[in-house]
Short mmCIF file of C-alpha atoms in Angstrom, two decimals:
data_model
loop_
_atom_site.label_atom_id
_atom_site.label_comp_id
_atom_site.label_asym_id
_atom_site.label_seq_id
_atom_site.Cartn_x
_atom_site.Cartn_y
_atom_site.Cartn_z
CA MET A 25 0.05 -0.04 -0.35
CA SER A 26 1.17 3.89 -1.02
CA THR A 27 2.26 6.07 1.75
CA TYR A 28 2.35 9.02 -0.63
CA SER A 29 0.41 11.83 -0.53
CA PHE A 30 -1.20 13.47 -3.89
CA GLY A 31 -2.67 16.99 -4.60
CA VAL A 32 -4.54 17.53 -7.68
CA VAL A 33 -5.56 21.20 -8.52
CA GLY A 34 -9.01 21.01 -11.23
CA ALA A 35 -12.07 19.29 -10.98
CA GLY A 36 -12.32 19.26 -14.41
CA ILE A 37 -11.92 15.67 -16.48
CA ILE A 38 -8.48 16.33 -16.49
CA GLY A 39 -7.87 17.02 -12.56
CA ALA A 40 -10.18 14.19 -12.15
CA ALA A 41 -8.48 11.37 -14.34
CA VAL A 42 -5.53 12.12 -13.26
CA ALA A 43 -6.81 11.36 -9.19
CA ARG A 44 -8.49 7.98 -11.13
CA GLU A 45 -5.21 6.85 -12.38
CA LEU A 46 -3.20 7.93 -9.04
CA THR A 47 -5.92 6.35 -7.38
CA LEU A 48 -5.00 2.86 -9.72
CA ARG A 49 -1.25 3.22 -9.31
CA HIS A 50 -1.19 4.02 -6.18
CA PRO A 51 -3.40 2.02 -3.80
CA GLY A 52 -3.96 3.20 -0.51
CA ALA A 53 -2.38 6.42 -1.49
CA GLN A 54 -3.82 10.19 0.12
CA ILE A 55 -5.70 11.72 -2.96
CA THR A 56 -7.24 15.33 -2.68
CA VAL A 57 -8.80 17.64 -5.70
CA ILE A 58 -9.45 21.09 -5.03
CA ASP A 59 -10.84 23.28 -6.91
CA LYS A 60 -12.71 26.87 -6.26
CA ALA A 61 -16.10 25.89 -7.31
CA SER A 62 -19.07 24.24 -6.43
CA GLU A 63 -18.84 21.80 -8.20
CA VAL A 64 -17.01 19.40 -10.58
CA ALA A 65 -16.87 20.38 -14.28
CA SER A 66 -17.63 23.52 -13.66
CA HIS A 67 -15.48 25.50 -16.54
CA GLN A 68 -14.29 24.52 -19.44
CA THR A 69 -15.31 20.66 -18.92
CA GLY A 70 -18.87 21.86 -18.58
CA HIS A 71 -18.73 24.25 -21.42
CA ASN A 72 -18.01 22.36 -24.86
CA SER A 73 -20.23 20.63 -27.19
CA GLY A 74 -18.97 17.09 -26.02
CA VAL A 75 -17.08 15.99 -29.45
CA VAL A 76 -14.98 12.99 -29.13
CA HIS A 77 -11.70 13.81 -31.80
CA ALA A 78 -10.21 11.21 -33.78
CA GLY A 79 -7.22 13.24 -34.16
CA LEU A 80 -7.51 15.27 -37.71
CA TYR A 81 -5.70 17.68 -37.63
CA TYR A 82 -2.75 17.70 -35.25
CA GLN A 83 1.01 17.80 -36.18
CA PRO A 84 2.04 13.64 -36.47
CA GLY A 85 4.44 12.94 -33.30
CA SER A 86 2.87 15.89 -30.95
CA LEU A 87 1.89 14.87 -27.80
CA LYS A 88 -1.98 15.98 -28.87
CA ALA A 89 -1.54 13.67 -31.62
CA ARG A 90 -0.25 10.74 -29.66
CA LEU A 91 -2.59 11.37 -26.71
CA CYS A 92 -5.53 11.97 -28.91
CA ARG A 93 -5.35 8.61 -30.40
CA ARG A 94 -4.75 6.50 -26.91
CA GLY A 95 -7.15 9.29 -25.02
CA VAL A 96 -10.10 7.97 -27.39
CA ASP A 97 -9.96 4.31 -26.83
CA LEU A 98 -9.14 4.76 -23.27
CA LEU A 99 -12.28 7.44 -23.10
CA ARG A 100 -14.95 5.02 -25.27
CA ASP A 101 -14.03 2.07 -22.89
CA TYR A 102 -14.82 3.78 -19.93
CA ALA A 103 -17.95 5.31 -21.08
CA ILE A 104 -18.87 2.20 -21.89
CA ALA A 105 -17.99 0.59 -19.18
CA LYS A 106 -19.49 3.38 -16.60
CA ASN A 107 -22.81 3.79 -19.30
CA VAL A 108 -22.39 7.37 -19.87
CA PRO A 109 -23.54 7.89 -23.89
CA TYR A 110 -21.18 7.25 -26.12
CA GLU A 111 -22.13 7.48 -30.21
CA GLU A 112 -19.95 7.52 -32.84
CA CYS A 113 -22.14 9.86 -35.33
CA GLY A 114 -19.18 10.87 -37.56
CA LYS A 115 -17.81 13.68 -38.91
CA LEU A 116 -16.95 15.72 -42.48
CA VAL A 117 -14.69 18.16 -42.77
CA VAL A 118 -16.09 20.41 -45.86
CA ALA A 119 -14.24 22.44 -48.78
CA LEU A 120 -16.21 25.10 -49.89
CA THR A 121 -13.45 26.34 -52.45
CA ALA A 122 -10.59 25.44 -54.40
CA GLU A 123 -8.38 26.75 -51.92
CA GLU A 124 -9.93 24.59 -48.91
CA GLU A 125 -9.44 21.44 -51.06
CA SER A 126 -6.00 21.69 -50.45
CA ARG A 127 -6.56 22.37 -46.67
CA VAL A 128 -8.69 19.24 -46.77
CA ARG A 129 -5.97 17.09 -48.77
CA ASP A 130 -3.20 18.00 -46.07
CA ILE A 131 -5.88 17.18 -42.69
CA TYR A 132 -6.21 13.80 -44.74
CA ALA A 133 -2.23 13.76 -44.88
CA LYS A 134 -2.00 14.63 -40.91
CA ALA A 135 -4.90 12.04 -40.04
CA THR A 136 -3.86 9.18 -41.88
CA ALA A 137 -0.11 9.71 -40.45
CA ASN A 138 -1.82 10.10 -36.63
CA GLY A 139 -3.90 6.71 -37.20
CA VAL A 140 -7.14 7.97 -37.52
CA PRO A 141 -8.97 4.58 -38.82
CA ASP A 142 -10.83 4.79 -41.69
CA VAL A 143 -10.83 8.37 -42.92
CA GLU A 144 -11.80 9.19 -46.29
CA LEU A 145 -11.68 11.98 -49.07
CA ILE A 146 -15.07 11.90 -50.43
CA GLY A 147 -16.82 14.25 -53.21
CA PRO A 148 -20.04 15.74 -53.71
CA ASP A 149 -22.22 12.60 -54.49
CA ARG A 150 -21.00 10.60 -51.21
CA ILE A 151 -21.56 14.35 -49.38
CA ARG A 152 -24.92 13.91 -49.93
CA GLU A 153 -25.21 10.28 -49.12
CA ILE A 154 -23.82 10.58 -45.54
CA GLU A 155 -25.42 13.64 -45.01
CA PRO A 156 -28.45 14.35 -47.42
CA ASN A 157 -28.72 18.33 -46.14
CA ALA A 158 -25.01 18.93 -46.41
CA VAL A 159 -23.48 20.59 -49.84
CA GLY A 160 -19.32 20.49 -50.13
CA ARG A 161 -16.82 20.13 -53.25
CA LEU A 162 -14.88 17.76 -51.05
CA ALA A 163 -14.75 16.29 -47.60
CA LEU A 164 -12.61 14.12 -45.04
CA HIS A 165 -15.05 11.53 -43.49
CA SER A 166 -14.50 10.79 -40.07
CA PRO A 167 -16.84 7.96 -39.41
CA HIS A 168 -15.47 7.27 -35.72
CA THR A 169 -15.55 11.35 -34.46
CA ALA A 170 -18.19 10.69 -31.45
CA ILE A 171 -19.94 12.90 -28.97
CA ILE A 172 -20.18 12.38 -25.40
CA ASP A 173 -21.31 14.28 -22.08
CA TYR A 174 -18.04 15.07 -20.43
CA ALA A 175 -19.82 16.42 -17.28
CA ALA A 176 -20.82 12.99 -16.76
CA VAL A 177 -17.53 11.62 -17.22
CA THR A 178 -15.91 13.81 -15.07
CA ARG A 179 -18.52 12.91 -12.11
CA ALA A 180 -17.70 9.24 -12.79
CA LEU A 181 -13.95 9.35 -12.84
CA MET A 182 -14.39 11.41 -9.21
CA ASP A 183 -16.80 8.86 -7.88
CA ASP A 184 -13.76 6.25 -8.78
CA VAL A 185 -11.47 8.56 -6.80
CA THR A 186 -14.15 9.10 -4.07
CA ASN A 187 -15.06 5.88 -3.96
CA ALA A 188 -11.14 4.86 -3.48
CA GLY A 189 -10.80 6.91 0.04
CA GLY A 190 -9.95 10.51 -1.94
CA LYS A 191 -11.13 13.08 -0.93
CA LEU A 192 -12.70 16.42 -2.95
CA LEU A 193 -12.30 19.79 -1.77
CA LEU A 194 -14.87 22.55 -3.23
CA ASP A 195 -15.27 25.86 -3.31
CA SER A 196 -11.63 25.89 -1.93
CA GLU A 197 -9.34 28.36 -4.44
CA VAL A 198 -5.48 28.00 -4.19
CA THR A 199 -3.74 31.38 -2.57
CA ASP A 200 -0.43 29.88 -2.14
CA ILE A 201 1.75 27.38 -2.84
CA SER A 202 4.89 26.51 -0.86
CA ASN A 203 7.43 23.98 -3.35
CA THR A 204 10.08 23.16 -1.16
CA GLY A 205 11.57 20.03 -3.29
CA GLU A 206 10.87 18.10 -0.20
CA GLU A 207 6.78 18.58 -0.22
CA CYS A 208 4.10 20.61 -1.22
CA THR A 209 2.27 22.74 0.88
CA VAL A 210 -1.12 24.50 -0.32
CA THR A 211 -2.58 27.21 1.12
CA VAL A 212 -6.69 26.55 0.42
CA ASP A 213 -9.27 29.77 1.50
CA GLN A 214 -12.68 27.75 1.73
CA SER A 215 -15.34 30.24 1.61
CA GLY A 216 -13.49 32.81 3.92
CA LYS A 217 -11.37 29.83 6.11
CA VAL A 218 -8.05 29.64 5.40
CA SER A 219 -6.18 25.81 5.43
CA SER A 220 -2.97 24.46 4.53
CA HIS A 221 -2.49 21.07 3.18
CA ARG A 222 1.00 19.03 2.77
CA PHE A 223 1.51 16.75 -0.38
CA ASP A 224 4.65 14.73 -1.37
CA TYR A 225 3.09 15.73 -4.84
CA LEU A 226 1.60 17.97 -6.57
CA ILE A 227 -0.53 18.28 -9.83
CA VAL A 228 -1.86 21.55 -11.56
CA CYS A 229 -4.68 21.03 -14.17
CA ALA A 230 -6.39 24.29 -13.54
CA GLY A 231 -7.59 25.21 -16.74
CA LEU A 232 -8.08 28.77 -17.13
CA GLN A 233 -5.86 29.71 -13.59
CA THR A 234 -3.40 26.99 -14.49
CA ASP A 235 -1.01 29.60 -15.24
CA ARG A 236 -1.30 31.72 -11.64
CA VAL A 237 -1.57 28.19 -10.04
CA ALA A 238 1.52 27.11 -11.73
CA ARG A 239 3.59 30.68 -10.91
CA LEU A 240 2.18 30.09 -7.12
CA ALA A 241 4.54 26.65 -7.09
CA GLY A 242 7.29 28.72 -8.90
CA GLY A 243 6.46 28.20 -12.48
CA ALA A 244 7.23 30.56 -15.52
CA THR A 245 5.63 33.72 -16.81
CA TYR A 246 4.77 32.07 -19.93
CA PRO A 247 2.93 30.86 -21.54
CA LYS A 248 0.16 32.80 -20.47
CA ILE A 249 -3.27 31.87 -20.76
CA VAL A 250 -5.38 34.10 -22.83
CA PRO A 251 -8.82 33.15 -22.70
CA PHE A 252 -11.54 33.05 -25.79
CA LEU A 253 -15.04 32.57 -25.72
CA GLY A 254 -16.82 31.09 -27.95
CA GLN A 255 -20.42 31.31 -28.57
CA TYR A 256 -23.19 28.22 -29.05
CA SER A 257 -26.62 28.55 -30.37
CA MET A 258 -29.28 25.49 -30.01
CA LEU A 259 -30.84 25.25 -33.20
CA ALA A 260 -35.00 24.63 -33.19
CA SER A 261 -36.22 21.60 -32.55
CA LYS A 262 -37.15 21.12 -35.80
CA HIS A 263 -34.17 21.21 -37.32
CA ARG A 264 -32.56 19.03 -34.51
CA SER A 265 -32.24 15.96 -37.33
CA ILE A 266 -30.99 18.41 -40.37
CA LEU A 267 -27.47 16.03 -39.69
CA ASN A 268 -26.82 12.81 -38.93
CA GLY A 269 -23.51 14.14 -37.27
CA LEU A 270 -21.02 16.53 -37.36
CA VAL A 271 -20.07 19.21 -40.18
CA TYR A 272 -17.00 21.30 -39.74
CA PRO A 273 -15.57 23.85 -42.21
CA VAL A 274 -12.05 23.73 -43.09
CA PRO A 275 -9.92 25.85 -40.26
CA ASP A 276 -7.94 28.43 -41.73
CA PRO A 277 -4.18 27.49 -40.35
CA ALA A 278 -3.75 31.31 -39.97
CA TYR A 279 -6.12 31.76 -37.00
CA PRO A 280 -6.07 28.07 -35.03
CA PHE A 281 -9.32 27.68 -34.02
CA LEU A 282 -12.03 25.39 -35.84
CA GLY A 283 -14.35 27.56 -37.16
CA VAL A 284 -18.19 27.74 -36.58
CA HIS A 285 -19.81 24.27 -36.93
CA LEU A 286 -23.13 22.00 -36.85
CA THR A 287 -22.35 19.84 -33.67
CA LYS A 288 -24.93 16.56 -32.73
CA ARG A 289 -25.47 16.45 -28.85
CA VAL A 290 -26.33 13.44 -27.40
CA ASP A 291 -29.37 14.73 -26.16
CA GLY A 292 -30.53 14.98 -29.62
CA GLU A 293 -30.01 17.98 -30.01
CA MET A 294 -28.39 20.18 -32.73
CA LEU A 295 -25.69 23.02 -32.04
CA VAL A 296 -24.31 26.08 -34.04
CA GLY A 297 -20.61 27.17 -32.92
CA PRO A 298 -18.51 28.05 -31.33
CA ASN A 299 -16.88 31.34 -32.95
CA ALA A 300 -13.68 32.52 -31.19
CA PHE A 301 -13.51 36.10 -29.61
CA LEU A 302 -10.99 37.40 -26.67
CA SER A 303 -13.19 36.66 -23.55
CA PHE A 304 -13.10 39.87 -21.25
CA GLY A 305 -12.78 37.57 -18.33
CA ARG A 306 -11.46 33.93 -17.86
CA GLU A 307 -14.87 32.83 -16.42
CA ASN A 308 -17.16 35.01 -17.99
CA TYR A 309 -19.77 32.38 -18.97
CA LYS A 310 -22.75 34.35 -19.51
CA GLY A 311 -20.79 37.19 -20.80
CA TRP A 312 -22.46 39.72 -18.70
CA GLY A 313 -19.87 42.49 -17.14
CA ILE A 314 -16.02 42.88 -17.64
CA GLY A 315 -13.79 40.74 -15.55
CA ILE A 316 -11.28 43.98 -14.36
CA LYS A 317 -8.21 41.43 -13.45
CA ASP A 318 -8.44 38.78 -16.71
CA SER A 319 -8.89 41.94 -18.89
CA LEU A 320 -6.00 44.30 -17.34
CA ASP A 321 -3.92 41.10 -17.46
CA VAL A 322 -4.52 40.81 -21.43
CA VAL A 323 -4.32 44.50 -22.10
CA PHE A 324 -1.18 44.90 -20.14
CA SER A 325 0.73 41.72 -21.94
CA VAL A 326 3.14 42.57 -24.94
CA ALA A 327 2.71 39.26 -26.28
CA PHE A 328 -1.20 39.90 -26.81
CA TRP A 329 -1.29 42.87 -29.09
CA ARG A 330 1.92 41.12 -30.81
CA PHE A 331 -0.89 38.18 -31.44
CA ALA A 332 -3.56 40.72 -32.28
CA SER A 333 -1.41 42.96 -34.86
CA ARG A 334 -1.41 39.53 -36.68
CA ASN A 335 -5.06 38.69 -36.78
CA ILE A 336 -6.57 41.86 -37.17
CA LYS A 337 -8.55 40.86 -40.16
CA ALA A 338 -9.85 36.96 -38.68
CA ALA A 339 -10.53 39.52 -35.43
CA ILE A 340 -13.23 41.64 -37.43
CA HIS A 341 -14.58 38.41 -38.90
CA GLU A 342 -15.36 36.92 -35.49
CA PHE A 343 -16.83 40.55 -34.19
CA GLY A 344 -19.23 40.48 -37.02
CA ALA A 345 -20.57 36.83 -35.63
CA VAL A 346 -20.51 38.02 -32.07
CA ILE A 347 -22.67 40.78 -32.39
CA SER A 348 -24.84 39.08 -34.73
CA ARG A 349 -26.46 35.74 -34.98
CA LYS A 350 -27.73 36.18 -37.87
CA LYS A 351 -24.37 36.00 -39.25
CA PHE A 352 -23.33 33.56 -36.95
CA LEU A 353 -26.26 31.54 -38.36
CA ALA A 354 -25.41 32.08 -42.13
CA GLY A 355 -21.76 30.46 -41.54
CA ALA A 356 -23.30 27.24 -40.90
CA ALA A 357 -26.01 27.56 -43.64
CA ALA A 358 -23.05 27.59 -46.38
CA TYR A 359 -22.62 23.94 -45.39
CA ALA A 360 -26.42 22.91 -45.00
CA PRO A 361 -28.43 25.54 -46.98
CA SER A 362 -31.49 24.50 -45.37
CA LEU A 363 -30.81 26.63 -42.19
CA ASP A 364 -30.83 29.43 -44.31
CA GLY A 365 -33.33 31.85 -41.55
CA ALA A 366 -33.48 29.12 -39.14
CA GLN A 367 -34.13 29.86 -35.53
CA SER A 368 -31.86 29.47 -32.51
CA THR A 369 -31.71 30.28 -29.06
CA PRO A 370 -28.26 31.14 -27.86
CA ILE A 371 -27.05 28.91 -24.71
CA THR A 372 -24.23 29.05 -22.29
CA ARG A 373 -20.93 30.15 -24.31
CA GLY A 374 -17.52 28.10 -24.10
CA ILE A 375 -14.40 30.15 -22.67
CA ARG A 376 -10.81 27.92 -24.12
CA ALA A 377 -8.22 28.60 -21.86
CA GLN A 378 -5.00 28.95 -24.62
CA ALA A 379 -1.50 29.30 -23.88
CA MET A 380 0.27 32.20 -25.55
CA ASP A 381 3.70 32.39 -25.96
CA LYS A 382 6.00 35.71 -24.63
CA ASN A 383 6.21 36.16 -29.04
CA GLY A 384 2.58 36.31 -29.05
CA GLN A 385 1.66 32.99 -30.76
CA LEU A 386 -0.64 30.68 -29.37
CA VAL A 387 1.17 27.54 -28.52
CA ASP A 388 -0.13 24.72 -30.34
CA ASP A 389 0.93 21.81 -28.08
CA PHE A 390 0.05 20.34 -24.74
CA VAL A 391 2.59 21.76 -22.61
CA ILE A 392 3.79 20.53 -19.31
CA GLU A 393 5.86 22.34 -16.61
CA GLN A 394 8.12 20.22 -14.26
CA LEU A 395 8.88 22.24 -10.48
CA GLY A 396 10.52 19.75 -8.84
CA ARG A 397 7.49 18.28 -6.71
CA VAL A 398 5.25 19.92 -9.00
CA THR A 399 3.68 19.14 -12.24
CA ALA A 400 2.12 21.50 -14.59
CA LEU A 401 -0.51 21.29 -17.19
CA ARG A 402 0.07 24.81 -18.28
CA ASN A 403 -1.76 24.23 -21.89
CA ALA A 404 -4.22 21.31 -22.76
CA PRO A 405 -6.61 23.06 -25.42
CA SER A 406 -8.67 21.08 -27.48
CA PRO A 407 -8.57 17.56 -28.15
CA GLY A 408 -7.82 18.08 -24.03
CA ALA A 409 -11.08 16.67 -22.86
CA THR A 410 -10.91 13.86 -25.45
CA SER A 411 -6.99 12.97 -24.12
CA ALA A 412 -7.88 13.47 -20.53
CA LEU A 413 -7.78 9.88 -19.66
CA ALA A 414 -3.93 9.78 -21.73
CA ILE A 415 -3.08 12.95 -20.31
CA ALA A 416 -3.59 10.97 -16.83
CA GLU A 417 -1.39 8.37 -18.40
CA HIS A 418 1.15 10.54 -19.24
CA LEU A 419 1.48 12.90 -15.81
CA ALA A 420 1.58 9.70 -13.78
CA GLN A 421 4.06 8.38 -15.55
CA LYS A 422 6.41 11.61 -15.19
CA ILE A 423 5.70 11.70 -11.66
CA ASP A 424 6.48 7.90 -10.65
CA GLU A 425 9.85 8.79 -12.55
CA THR A 426 10.49 11.76 -10.48
CA LEU A 427 9.38 9.85 -7.46
CA SER A 428 11.84 7.06 -8.42
CA LYS A 429 14.80 9.22 -8.60
CA VAL A 430 14.19 11.06 -5.60
CA THR A 431 13.60 7.05 -4.23
CA ASP A 432 16.82 6.88 -5.49
CA GLY A 433 18.70 9.89 -4.10
CA VAL A 434 18.70 12.19 -7.40
CA PRO A 435 18.27 15.37 -6.63
CA LYS A 436 14.50 16.64 -6.69
CA SER A 437 16.07 19.61 -9.21
CA ASP A 438 17.23 17.10 -11.85
CA ALA A 439 13.38 15.63 -12.18
CA HIS A 440 12.09 17.77 -15.17
#
């Protein structure tokens, strides 16, 4: 039986998956999950469209590519075991122009290099066969792309942790971390009551706040989280069956977001979205007001203004969709013409925790920072949820290697 104590900051799907992985690898260990929200999956995990990505877009050999493919298999098996709805509805990435056709072929090359099963390039007739209401010149078909309820998965993971004796501290904000190299002491403010918790090892999976929490443990200033909002609209009930699966545009390589798409949800609803625009608040899900601290953090960032200067055209386009639902829906109607003039209802937006480096470049791959007895997941945007169980395996392996070095007498600072 293990005598280690582990702390996990963040009760989203990745934090819950890490905590569960540690219970499996270290039976009897003391495991505590800490989150400032009042329930699990309150942030990115509970504010997304529920797509299980197959691994189409990611640079072959990258952490994203490897952990996404491994994560799909783990997630599917876990969902089946826990009776969480999981549907392989399939996905089309559709080109409308000759330029986009070339991009689709590039995505197909990446997908095959990443080992995505059964992907194929299809023409207009096959597009209509798969999705009778969709149009396009060329499309990549990914039949195993799936949909799921990530919040339900997170609750199941956390139940596994607590049933194994782990603790879950909610309404508990981390305000300080003492990272001595021998142990970690985390100061927590739980609804005004301050307490300290000592751990042999700490893992930070704090999503939108991960850069700030990592810096408390001695982490670097960059990459810094810049929040991007993503608005969703739910189509009127008469449009629920317009598609059999998912229809996506071809992403613009100059702007690293996937664009407005049509997404079937496991409850049968059909969503349009998300767009991508700077959020004036890391947790401003309803869109009311401005988060002063978060906004000033962006305004005074030279890196952000470097990024903005390179993306003015894309920002103007995205802003139009932010203020006009008609324009927002028109983007989807280009792929499914019968949606022209469709009615929809806005739902709670999502906010993407996107890491940015000091040069104003959005960081594409997952980023892990090692700080002695602290491991911080500094960047885990999409497909972070898809990859969650694989990320947990990867982080737990790194932790085991660090603990092994410490046990063998290697100085803690050598474990990177």
